[in-house]
mmCIF file of C-alpha atoms in Angstrom:
data_model
loop_
_atom_site.group_PDB
_atom_site.id
_atom_site.type_symbol
_atom_site.label_atom_id
_atom_site.label_comp_id
_atom_site.label_asym_id
_atom_site.label_seq_id
_atom_site.Cartn_x
_atom_site.Cartn_y
_atom_site.Cartn_z
ATOM 1 C CA MET A 1 -6.643 -8.794 55.735
ATOM 2 C CA THR A 2 -6.388 -7.564 52.194
ATOM 3 C CA ALA A 3 -7.875 -9.544 49.343
ATOM 4 C CA PHE A 4 -5.116 -8.358 47.016
ATOM 5 C CA LEU A 5 -2.398 -11.017 46.866
ATOM 6 C CA GLN A 6 0.393 -9.949 44.570
ATOM 7 C CA THR A 7 2.624 -12.279 42.613
ATOM 8 C CA SER A 8 5.651 -13.310 44.666
ATOM 9 C CA LEU A 9 9.129 -12.518 43.348
ATOM 10 C CA SER A 10 9.875 -16.226 43.052
ATOM 11 C CA GLN A 11 6.778 -16.676 40.909
ATOM 12 C CA ALA A 12 7.615 -13.582 38.862
ATOM 13 C CA LEU A 13 11.073 -14.990 38.082
ATOM 14 C CA ASP A 14 9.861 -18.514 37.337
ATOM 15 C CA PHE A 15 9.498 -18.530 33.553
ATOM 16 C CA ASP A 16 9.221 -22.327 33.261
ATOM 17 C CA LEU A 17 12.079 -22.452 30.762
ATOM 18 C CA ALA A 18 12.734 -25.557 28.732
ATOM 19 C CA PRO A 19 15.699 -27.696 29.925
ATOM 20 C CA SER A 20 17.963 -26.549 27.111
ATOM 21 C CA CYS A 21 20.430 -23.766 26.282
ATOM 22 C CA THR A 22 18.361 -21.921 23.703
ATOM 23 C CA PRO A 23 19.872 -18.558 22.650
ATOM 24 C CA ARG A 24 16.456 -16.884 22.342
ATOM 25 C CA ILE A 25 13.355 -16.926 24.551
ATOM 26 C CA SER A 26 10.127 -14.940 24.929
ATOM 27 C CA VAL A 27 8.495 -14.467 28.350
ATOM 28 C CA GLN A 28 5.938 -12.248 30.081
ATOM 29 C CA LEU A 29 6.889 -10.082 33.073
ATOM 30 C CA SER A 30 4.483 -9.673 35.989
ATOM 31 C CA SER A 31 2.546 -6.403 36.091
ATOM 32 C CA ASP A 32 2.687 -6.498 39.912
ATOM 33 C CA VAL A 33 6.445 -5.808 40.044
ATOM 34 C CA ALA A 34 6.203 -2.362 38.489
ATOM 35 C CA PHE A 35 5.965 1.377 39.035
ATOM 36 C CA GLY A 36 2.890 2.505 37.176
ATOM 37 C CA SER A 37 3.135 0.937 33.722
ATOM 38 C CA VAL A 38 6.914 0.327 33.843
ATOM 39 C CA SER A 39 8.617 -2.812 35.170
ATOM 40 C CA VAL A 40 11.045 -2.368 38.076
ATOM 41 C CA GLY A 41 14.590 -2.199 36.695
ATOM 42 C CA GLY A 42 15.951 -4.599 39.309
ATOM 43 C CA HIS A 43 13.299 -7.144 38.364
ATOM 44 C CA VAL A 44 14.275 -6.889 34.691
ATOM 45 C CA ALA A 45 17.954 -7.331 35.626
ATOM 46 C CA CYS A 46 17.098 -10.442 37.662
ATOM 47 C CA ALA A 47 15.140 -11.874 34.740
ATOM 48 C CA MET A 48 18.125 -11.471 32.400
ATOM 49 C CA ALA A 49 20.522 -12.976 34.950
ATOM 50 C CA ASN A 50 18.230 -15.948 35.569
ATOM 51 C CA TYR A 51 18.049 -16.614 31.844
ATOM 52 C CA ALA A 52 21.851 -16.490 31.543
ATOM 53 C CA LEU A 53 22.357 -18.879 34.477
ATOM 54 C CA HIS A 54 19.707 -21.238 33.106
ATOM 55 C CA TYR A 55 21.537 -21.219 29.778
ATOM 56 C CA ALA A 56 24.880 -21.896 31.494
ATOM 57 C CA SER A 57 23.469 -24.813 33.494
ATOM 58 C CA HIS A 58 22.541 -26.616 30.248
ATOM 59 C CA ARG A 59 25.688 -25.726 28.293
ATOM 60 C CA PRO A 60 28.373 -28.438 28.678
ATOM 61 C CA LYS A 61 31.243 -25.923 28.632
ATOM 62 C CA LEU A 62 29.537 -23.758 31.283
ATOM 63 C CA LYS A 63 27.848 -26.319 33.530
ATOM 64 C CA ASP A 64 30.488 -25.765 36.247
ATOM 65 C CA GLN A 65 30.109 -21.960 36.090
ATOM 66 C CA VAL A 66 26.513 -21.358 37.146
ATOM 67 C CA ASP A 67 27.109 -18.692 39.826
ATOM 68 C CA LEU A 68 26.683 -15.009 39.005
ATOM 69 C CA TYR A 69 29.925 -13.123 39.669
ATOM 70 C CA SER A 70 28.998 -9.736 38.205
ATOM 71 C CA SER A 71 26.287 -8.086 36.150
ATOM 72 C CA VAL A 72 26.418 -4.767 34.294
ATOM 73 C CA VAL A 73 23.005 -3.725 32.990
ATOM 74 C CA GLN A 74 22.266 -0.792 30.694
ATOM 75 C CA PHE A 75 18.749 0.439 29.941
ATOM 76 C CA TYR A 76 17.907 2.179 26.676
ATOM 77 C CA ARG A 77 14.145 2.565 27.129
ATOM 78 C CA PRO A 78 11.463 1.515 29.636
ATOM 79 C CA VAL A 79 10.308 -2.094 29.794
ATOM 80 C CA PHE A 80 6.541 -2.584 30.036
ATOM 81 C CA PRO A 81 4.853 -5.678 31.515
ATOM 82 C CA THR A 82 1.866 -5.306 29.196
ATOM 83 C CA SER A 83 3.554 -7.139 26.324
ATOM 84 C CA ALA A 84 5.982 -10.042 26.091
ATOM 85 C CA ILE A 85 9.744 -9.527 26.066
ATOM 86 C CA THR A 86 12.289 -11.406 23.973
ATOM 87 C CA MET A 87 15.766 -12.115 25.330
ATOM 88 C CA THR A 88 18.686 -13.205 23.195
ATOM 89 C CA LEU A 89 22.002 -14.539 24.495
ATOM 90 C CA ARG A 90 25.489 -14.474 23.008
ATOM 91 C CA GLU A 91 28.605 -16.137 24.407
ATOM 92 C CA VAL A 92 31.228 -13.384 24.589
ATOM 93 C CA ASN A 93 33.972 -15.447 26.208
ATOM 94 C CA ILE A 94 34.204 -18.967 27.635
ATOM 95 C CA GLY A 95 37.040 -19.304 30.151
ATOM 96 C CA LYS A 96 38.317 -21.979 32.512
ATOM 97 C CA VAL A 97 37.419 -19.983 35.640
ATOM 98 C CA MET A 98 35.062 -17.239 34.441
ATOM 99 C CA SER A 99 32.917 -16.699 31.373
ATOM 100 C CA THR A 100 31.056 -13.694 29.978
ATOM 101 C CA LEU A 101 27.587 -13.804 28.460
ATOM 102 C CA ARG A 102 25.683 -10.936 26.867
ATOM 103 C CA VAL A 103 21.895 -10.826 27.109
ATOM 104 C CA GLU A 104 19.852 -8.344 25.096
ATOM 105 C CA LEU A 105 16.187 -7.698 25.838
ATOM 106 C CA PHE A 106 13.781 -6.629 23.098
ATOM 107 C CA GLN A 107 10.194 -5.454 23.264
ATOM 108 C CA GLU A 108 8.107 -4.799 20.165
ATOM 109 C CA ASP A 109 11.222 -5.350 18.010
ATOM 110 C CA LYS A 110 13.198 -2.603 19.809
ATOM 111 C CA ILE A 111 16.115 -3.230 22.133
ATOM 112 C CA ALA A 112 15.230 -2.059 25.646
ATOM 113 C CA CYS A 113 18.273 -3.097 27.695
ATOM 114 C CA SER A 114 21.363 -5.279 27.696
ATOM 115 C CA ALA A 115 23.459 -7.033 30.323
ATOM 116 C CA GLU A 116 27.059 -8.218 30.442
ATOM 117 C CA LEU A 117 27.098 -11.113 32.910
ATOM 118 C CA THR A 118 30.125 -12.927 34.297
ATOM 119 C CA THR A 119 29.554 -16.462 35.555
ATOM 120 C CA THR A 120 31.873 -18.590 37.650
ATOM 121 C CA ASP A 121 31.985 -21.237 40.373
ATOM 122 C CA LEU A 122 31.919 -19.328 43.665
ATOM 123 C CA SER A 123 33.008 -22.416 45.587
ATOM 124 C CA THR A 124 36.449 -22.146 43.959
ATOM 125 C CA LYS A 125 38.897 -20.811 46.532
ATOM 126 C CA GLY A 126 40.785 -17.658 45.687
ATOM 127 C CA ILE A 127 43.146 -15.226 47.399
ATOM 128 C CA THR A 128 41.899 -13.197 50.373
ATOM 129 C CA LEU A 129 43.733 -10.062 51.483
ATOM 130 C CA GLN A 130 43.137 -8.017 54.629
ATOM 131 C CA THR A 131 42.847 -4.368 53.577
ATOM 132 C CA GLY A 132 41.865 -2.819 56.904
ATOM 133 C CA TRP A 133 39.091 -0.842 55.183
ATOM 134 C CA ARG A 134 36.138 0.101 57.383
ATOM 135 C CA LEU A 135 33.048 2.242 57.029
ATOM 136 C CA ALA A 136 33.327 5.683 58.599
ATOM 137 C CA PRO A 137 31.496 6.440 60.775
ATOM 138 C CA GLU A 138 30.929 2.952 62.156
ATOM 139 C CA PRO A 139 27.566 1.379 61.208
ATOM 140 C CA ARG A 140 24.913 1.323 63.910
ATOM 141 C CA GLN A 141 24.350 -1.741 66.044
ATOM 142 C CA VAL A 142 21.294 -3.726 65.016
ATOM 143 C CA ASP A 143 19.402 -6.728 66.359
ATOM 144 C CA LEU A 144 18.001 -8.571 63.333
ATOM 145 C CA ALA A 145 15.573 -10.557 65.478
ATOM 146 C CA LYS A 146 14.069 -7.296 66.758
ATOM 147 C CA LEU A 147 13.910 -5.825 63.255
ATOM 148 C CA ALA A 148 11.773 -8.782 62.224
ATOM 149 C CA THR A 149 9.203 -7.858 64.889
ATOM 150 C CA ASP A 150 9.540 -4.055 64.658
ATOM 151 C CA SER A 151 10.702 -3.967 68.272
ATOM 152 C CA ASP A 152 14.172 -2.431 67.920
ATOM 153 C CA PRO A 153 13.900 1.045 69.527
ATOM 154 C CA ASN A 154 16.672 2.430 67.314
ATOM 155 C CA TRP A 155 15.153 1.490 63.958
ATOM 156 C CA ALA A 156 11.858 2.319 62.241
ATOM 157 C CA SER A 157 10.248 0.454 59.358
ATOM 158 C CA TYR A 158 8.766 1.660 56.080
ATOM 159 C CA HIS A 159 6.500 -0.534 53.974
ATOM 160 C CA CYS A 160 4.480 0.609 50.981
ATOM 161 C CA PRO A 161 1.098 -1.168 50.714
ATOM 162 C CA PHE A 162 0.143 -3.053 47.588
ATOM 163 C CA TYR A 163 -2.868 -2.174 45.456
ATOM 164 C CA PRO A 164 -3.436 -3.825 42.055
ATOM 165 C CA ASP A 165 -3.996 -0.404 40.471
ATOM 166 C CA GLY A 166 -1.535 1.492 42.690
ATOM 167 C CA PHE A 167 1.428 3.341 41.203
ATOM 168 C CA ARG A 168 4.177 2.100 43.558
ATOM 169 C CA ARG A 169 3.384 -1.609 43.428
ATOM 170 C CA GLY A 170 7.070 -2.462 43.128
ATOM 171 C CA HIS A 171 7.930 -0.829 46.454
ATOM 172 C CA SER A 172 5.569 -3.181 48.300
ATOM 173 C CA TYR A 173 8.027 -6.036 47.722
ATOM 174 C CA ALA A 174 10.547 -4.625 50.204
ATOM 175 C CA LYS A 175 10.103 -3.505 53.793
ATOM 176 C CA THR A 176 12.886 -1.085 54.719
ATOM 177 C CA HIS A 177 14.292 -0.317 58.167
ATOM 178 C CA VAL A 178 15.988 3.046 58.736
ATOM 179 C CA PRO A 179 17.613 4.644 61.825
ATOM 180 C CA ARG A 180 15.341 6.762 63.997
ATOM 181 C CA THR A 181 18.049 9.374 64.603
ATOM 182 C CA TRP A 182 20.083 11.214 61.993
ATOM 183 C CA PRO A 183 23.889 10.852 62.092
ATOM 184 C CA ALA A 184 26.025 13.930 62.649
ATOM 185 C CA GLU A 185 27.745 13.298 59.321
ATOM 186 C CA ILE A 186 26.084 11.570 56.369
ATOM 187 C CA SER A 187 28.650 9.713 54.276
ATOM 188 C CA PHE A 188 26.466 6.744 53.346
ATOM 189 C CA LEU A 189 22.817 5.706 53.614
ATOM 190 C CA GLU A 190 22.179 2.988 56.163
ATOM 191 C CA GLN A 191 19.163 0.722 55.857
ATOM 192 C CA TRP A 192 18.101 -2.901 56.121
ATOM 193 C CA ALA A 193 15.572 -4.525 53.815
ATOM 194 C CA GLU A 194 13.391 -7.576 54.265
ATOM 195 C CA PRO A 195 10.749 -9.035 51.942
ATOM 196 C CA GLY A 196 7.538 -7.008 52.064
ATOM 197 C CA LEU A 197 5.363 -9.626 50.441
ATOM 198 C CA ASP A 198 3.889 -10.988 53.675
ATOM 199 C CA CYS A 199 3.835 -7.790 55.744
ATOM 200 C CA LEU A 200 0.600 -6.556 57.257
ATOM 201 C CA PRO A 201 -1.750 -4.847 56.807
ATOM 202 C CA GLN A 202 -1.763 -4.378 53.025
ATOM 203 C CA GLY A 203 -0.076 -6.292 50.233
ATOM 204 C CA SER A 204 0.388 -9.411 52.327
ATOM 205 C CA ARG A 205 0.144 -13.163 52.049
ATOM 206 C CA PRO A 206 -2.476 -15.109 54.070
ATOM 207 C CA LEU A 207 -1.588 -15.375 57.755
ATOM 208 C CA ASP A 208 -1.910 -19.168 57.646
ATOM 209 C CA SER A 209 0.575 -19.469 54.775
ATOM 210 C CA ASN A 210 3.647 -21.564 55.586
ATOM 211 C CA ASP A 211 5.525 -20.177 52.589
ATOM 212 C CA ASP A 212 7.283 -17.208 54.199
ATOM 213 C CA ALA A 213 8.745 -14.669 51.819
ATOM 214 C CA ARG A 214 12.541 -14.547 51.802
ATOM 215 C CA TRP A 215 15.368 -13.160 49.703
ATOM 216 C CA THR A 216 17.282 -15.561 47.488
ATOM 217 C CA GLU A 217 20.423 -15.065 45.420
ATOM 218 C CA GLU A 218 18.356 -14.692 42.257
ATOM 219 C CA MET A 219 16.748 -11.556 43.767
ATOM 220 C CA LEU A 220 19.932 -9.681 44.740
ATOM 221 C CA GLN A 221 19.749 -7.170 41.891
ATOM 222 C CA PHE A 222 16.144 -6.405 42.781
ATOM 223 C CA VAL A 223 17.060 -5.796 46.441
ATOM 224 C CA VAL A 224 19.924 -3.452 45.521
ATOM 225 C CA ASP A 225 17.663 -1.504 43.157
ATOM 226 C CA MET A 226 14.788 -1.247 45.651
ATOM 227 C CA ALA A 227 15.937 1.754 47.699
ATOM 228 C CA LEU A 228 13.630 3.944 49.755
ATOM 229 C CA PRO A 229 11.396 6.260 47.707
ATOM 230 C CA ILE A 230 13.440 9.355 46.922
ATOM 231 C CA GLN A 231 11.161 11.715 48.862
ATOM 232 C CA CYS A 232 12.016 9.799 52.044
ATOM 233 C CA HIS A 233 15.771 10.415 51.949
ATOM 234 C CA ARG A 234 16.433 13.131 49.395
ATOM 235 C CA ASP A 235 18.023 15.399 52.008
ATOM 236 C CA ALA A 236 20.611 12.678 52.620
ATOM 237 C CA VAL A 237 21.252 12.322 48.905
ATOM 238 C CA TYR A 238 21.214 15.971 47.883
ATOM 239 C CA GLY A 239 22.137 17.616 51.180
ATOM 240 C CA GLY A 240 19.102 19.903 51.046
ATOM 241 C CA GLN A 241 18.810 21.627 54.416
ATOM 242 C CA ALA A 242 15.558 23.449 53.688
ATOM 243 C CA GLU A 243 13.643 20.209 53.219
ATOM 244 C CA ALA A 244 15.532 18.217 55.820
ATOM 245 C CA SER A 245 13.361 18.987 58.846
ATOM 246 C CA SER A 246 10.097 17.755 57.336
ATOM 247 C CA GLN A 247 11.697 14.702 55.770
ATOM 248 C CA ARG A 248 13.488 13.745 58.963
ATOM 249 C CA SER A 249 10.320 13.981 61.008
ATOM 250 C CA ALA A 250 8.603 11.649 58.554
ATOM 251 C CA VAL A 251 11.336 9.023 58.382
ATOM 252 C CA ALA A 252 13.830 9.367 61.210
ATOM 253 C CA VAL A 253 11.299 9.803 64.030
ATOM 254 C CA PRO A 254 8.204 7.859 62.941
ATOM 255 C CA PRO A 255 5.830 5.700 64.990
ATOM 256 C CA ASP A 256 6.612 2.015 65.400
ATOM 257 C CA ARG A 257 5.722 1.359 61.769
ATOM 258 C CA VAL A 258 5.568 3.865 58.956
ATOM 259 C CA GLN A 259 2.903 3.060 56.379
ATOM 260 C CA ALA A 260 2.784 5.036 53.149
ATOM 261 C CA ASP A 261 -0.261 4.975 50.928
ATOM 262 C CA CYS A 262 0.230 4.752 47.197
#
């Protein structure tokens, strides 16, 4: 069992904000959720969204619109966890059903990124239309219970270990499952992701911990951003045939669990 216990995503997103709708806050990002010296972009996006939803929950005109409907984030420069960040919020539009908030993130007096966030009440019923759209080819069958135990013969797992001074610390927060066999035609990348925080043998929580890691809605942007390392599926992305054979042998036909050292 490793002695290195990284900060959980829930802890990293818990900024202990005051119960008020202040338009400006300063917080410190965790150095564990990073690649080298740079914070993971999905983690930064989650931090901005959490701040916006916290603001909305304490704003009388927005208290019924505390669900995130959409988020468009633009980065202008890297965000570093070594110094505090300052986030400012501006109300762009307050509507009866949806509202738009703009969050800007500054570090050392320079703007690093911004986010346009739309909030709403997702319990409000809307119109549903059947479009008949389907993925082509059809997605593979998967047994989620078997994925959890690495016992599905059609899927292999990839989990990057966590080291406090490792470069790919951010990747240790997600354990990815990929198909063992390559499709005849690649039109989309197919993978499942589960929290990697309590995966063995490295970068894990204590075995006797009852606090199992799990995804929550506040982590969705992190999950979407946390794709497989590019060297593990670049032939699927770029269509490179020369490199495909070595990459496929490493990812598509691995042992029961693929472990990659940082």
